[in-house]
Amino acid sequence: MLSSRQGWEVCAEAATGREAVAKAEAYKPDIVVMDITMPELNGLEAARQIRKILPKTEILVLSLHFTDQLVREAVDAGAHGYLLKSDTDRDLITAVEALANRRSFFTPGAAQLILDGAREKGSSTILMRNRLTSRERQIVQLLAEGQSTKEVAVSLGISVKTAETHRANIMRKLELHSVSEIVRYAVKNKMIEP
């Protein structure tokens, strides 16, 4: 759909969040269309990393999921657009054009959630979400995807001891007591597919 538009070029596609970050860094696109649920590194973490590496690249989140928390996390991650996959046929071109012109684009329900959230600042879900660091969110996702602490350490290029410390901090911060509770947390917060 995007490549059929005159003057537009799809420069790369990625199957994982890590691959998306690497390809964004290599190709330096004007706009990244990012799914939230991706293996290895979820779309929100990938968006945060892309925003850090390429601050002028616009990010459009395209997702099946639509919750207050996800919309706010997408905005916090640097996305200037949020589009439901069910609205793709109708709104994808419009959304990309908006971002290309440095305007934001949000599915109407997402825009309302942002406005409502701005009115009632400080909800407990926002406080809970902000308690985890970017590295801790990566570790939650990898653990929830079934990796052992040792595999997490290898994936992230950190020591096993550091991975264990992060896991302990995550469990303390979220008041969780087992890896299975971390998995439930990740599923509930759309960090992985159930």
C-alpha positions as semicolon CSV with decimal commas, in nm:
position;residue;x (nm);y (nm);z (nm)
1;M;0,000;0,000;0,000
2;L;0,278;0,245;0,092
3;S;0,513;0,159;-0,194
4;S;0,235;0,213;-0,448
5;R;0,224;0,581;-0,350
6;Q;0,422;0,799;-0,594
7;G;0,740;0,939;-0,438
8;W;0,730;0,698;-0,143
9;E;0,972;0,412;-0,096
10;V;0,962;0,129;0,157
11;C;1,334;0,108;0,232
12;A;1,324;-0,188;0,473
13;E;1,107;-0,431;0,666
14;A;1,186;-0,603;0,994
15;A;1,052;-0,912;1,168
16;T;1,183;-0,832;1,517
17;G;1,225;-0,522;1,727
18;R;1,603;-0,553;1,725
19;E;1,605;-0,585;1,348
20;A;1,381;-0,276;1,322
21;V;1,627;-0,070;1,526
22;A;1,925;-0,194;1,321
23;K;1,751;-0,127;0,989
24;A;1,632;0,216;1,101
25;E;1,990;0,303;1,197
26;A;2,120;0,174;0,862
27;Y;1,856;0,326;0,632
28;K;1,760;0,640;0,832
29;P;1,396;0,648;0,717
30;D;1,177;0,956;0,740
31;I;0,896;0,748;0,893
32;V;0,888;0,417;1,076
33;V;0,563;0,220;1,091
34;M;0,598;0,000;1,399
35;D;0,387;-0,283;1,537
36;I;0,379;-0,308;1,916
37;T;0,400;-0,685;1,951
38;M;0,732;-0,798;1,806
39;P;0,972;-1,072;1,921
40;E;1,306;-1,002;2,092
41;L;1,229;-0,634;2,150
42;N;0,871;-0,509;2,156
43;G;0,771;-0,224;1,929
44;L;0,754;0,034;2,207
45;E;1,111;-0,036;2,319
46;A;1,225;-0,041;1,956
47;A;1,051;0,296;1,906
48;R;1,233;0,440;2,210
49;Q;1,567;0,326;2,071
50;I;1,490;0,454;1,721
51;R;1,381;0,791;1,863
52;K;1,710;0,811;2,056
53;I;1,924;0,723;1,751
54;L;1,717;0,917;1,494
55;P;1,532;1,201;1,669
56;K;1,394;1,340;1,341
57;T;1,242;1,011;1,227
58;E;0,866;1,004;1,277
59;I;0,714;0,692;1,431
60;L;0,366;0,559;1,359
61;V;0,248;0,276;1,584
62;L;0,024;0,031;1,401
63;S;-0,140;-0,216;1,634
64;L;-0,427;-0,455;1,699
65;H;-0,420;-0,342;2,061
66;F;-0,589;-0,032;2,190
67;T;-0,575;0,060;2,556
68;D;-0,516;0,378;2,747
69;Q;-0,182;0,246;2,872
70;L;-0,057;0,141;2,526
71;V;-0,145;0,473;2,365
72;R;0,032;0,664;2,641
73;E;0,335;0,435;2,624
74;A;0,351;0,485;2,247
75;V;0,354;0,862;2,292
76;D;0,612;0,831;2,571
77;A;0,824;0,617;2,337
78;G;0,827;0,899;2,082
79;A;0,545;0,800;1,847
80;H;0,354;1,087;1,689
81;G;0,091;0,853;1,548
82;Y;-0,118;0,556;1,661
83;L;-0,330;0,361;1,415
84;L;-0,537;0,051;1,472
85;K;-0,475;-0,227;1,219
86;S;-0,851;-0,240;1,161
87;D;-0,828;0,120;1,029
88;T;-0,529;0,057;0,801
89;D;-0,717;0,045;0,471
90;R;-0,893;0,371;0,550
91;D;-0,626;0,571;0,735
92;L;-0,270;0,445;0,671
93;I;-0,194;0,680;0,381
94;T;-0,348;0,973;0,570
95;A;-0,147;0,890;0,882
96;V;0,184;0,865;0,694
97;E;0,111;1,190;0,507
98;A;0,039;1,364;0,839
99;L;0,368;1,242;0,988
100;A;0,557;1,336;0,669
101;N;0,426;1,691;0,721
102;R;0,532;1,686;1,089
103;R;0,176;1,654;1,218
104;S;0,056;1,382;1,449
105;F;-0,214;1,129;1,361
106;F;-0,411;0,927;1,613
107;T;-0,705;0,696;1,565
108;P;-0,998;0,900;1,706
109;G;-1,030;0,681;2,017
110;A;-0,656;0,715;2,086
111;A;-0,673;1,092;2,060
112;Q;-0,957;1,094;2,314
113;L;-0,756;0,874;2,551
114;I;-0,462;1,116;2,532
115;L;-0,688;1,414;2,605
116;D;-0,857;1,233;2,895
117;G;-0,518;1,132;3,033
118;A;-0,389;1,488;3,016
119;R;-0,686;1,595;3,227
120;E;-0,633;1,335;3,499
121;K;-0,251;1,327;3,525
122;G;-0,088;1,088;3,767
123;S;-0,290;0,768;3,738
124;S;-0,141;0,467;3,913
125;T;-0,089;0,273;3,586
126;I;0,136;0,552;3,459
127;L;0,333;0,548;3,783
128;M;0,369;0,170;3,766
129;R;0,478;0,176;3,402
130;N;0,737;0,445;3,462
131;R;0,895;0,247;3,744
132;L;1,070;0,009;3,503
133;T;1,377;0,125;3,313
134;S;1,415;0,056;2,942
135;R;1,660;-0,227;3,017
136;E;1,418;-0,377;3,271
137;R;1,135;-0,369;3,014
138;Q;1,364;-0,551;2,768
139;I;1,438;-0,815;3,030
140;V;1,069;-0,858;3,114
141;Q;0,998;-0,924;2,748
142;L;1,283;-1,173;2,706
143;L;1,191;-1,362;3,023
144;A;0,826;-1,368;2,915
145;E;0,935;-1,506;2,577
146;G;1,083;-1,802;2,764
147;Q;1,450;-1,712;2,786
148;S;1,642;-1,814;3,096
149;T;1,841;-1,554;3,289
150;K;2,158;-1,684;3,124
151;E;2,000;-1,654;2,776
152;V;1,885;-1,301;2,861
153;A;2,242;-1,213;2,959
154;V;2,377;-1,348;2,628
155;S;2,102;-1,174;2,425
156;L;2,174;-0,837;2,585
157;G;2,551;-0,874;2,614
158;I;2,552;-0,843;2,993
159;S;2,678;-1,070;3,267
160;V;2,452;-1,333;3,422
161;K;2,493;-1,157;3,756
162;T;2,372;-0,828;3,605
163;A;2,073;-1,005;3,445
164;E;1,990;-1,164;3,782
165;T;2,011;-0,825;3,954
166;H;1,778;-0,673;3,694
167;R;1,533;-0,963;3,736
168;A;1,535;-0,917;4,115
169;N;1,478;-0,541;4,076
170;I;1,189;-0,602;3,835
171;M;1,024;-0,846;4,074
172;R;1,069;-0,604;4,365
173;K;0,939;-0,301;4,174
174;L;0,635;-0,482;4,034
175;E;0,579;-0,681;4,355
176;L;0,600;-1,011;4,165
177;H;0,729;-1,337;4,309
178;S;0,803;-1,564;4,013
179;V;0,891;-1,569;3,646
180;S;0,538;-1,690;3,569
181;E;0,406;-1,368;3,726
182;I;0,647;-1,173;3,503
183;V;0,498;-1,358;3,204
184;R;0,144;-1,267;3,313
185;Y;0,253;-0,904;3,358
186;A;0,406;-0,900;3,007
187;V;0,092;-1,051;2,851
188;K;-0,139;-0,814;3,039
189;N;0,066;-0,514;2,928
190;K;0,087;-0,635;2,565
191;M;0,464;-0,678;2,572
192;I;0,419;-1,024;2,420
193;E;0,137;-1,219;2,255
194;P;-0,037;-1,471;2,484
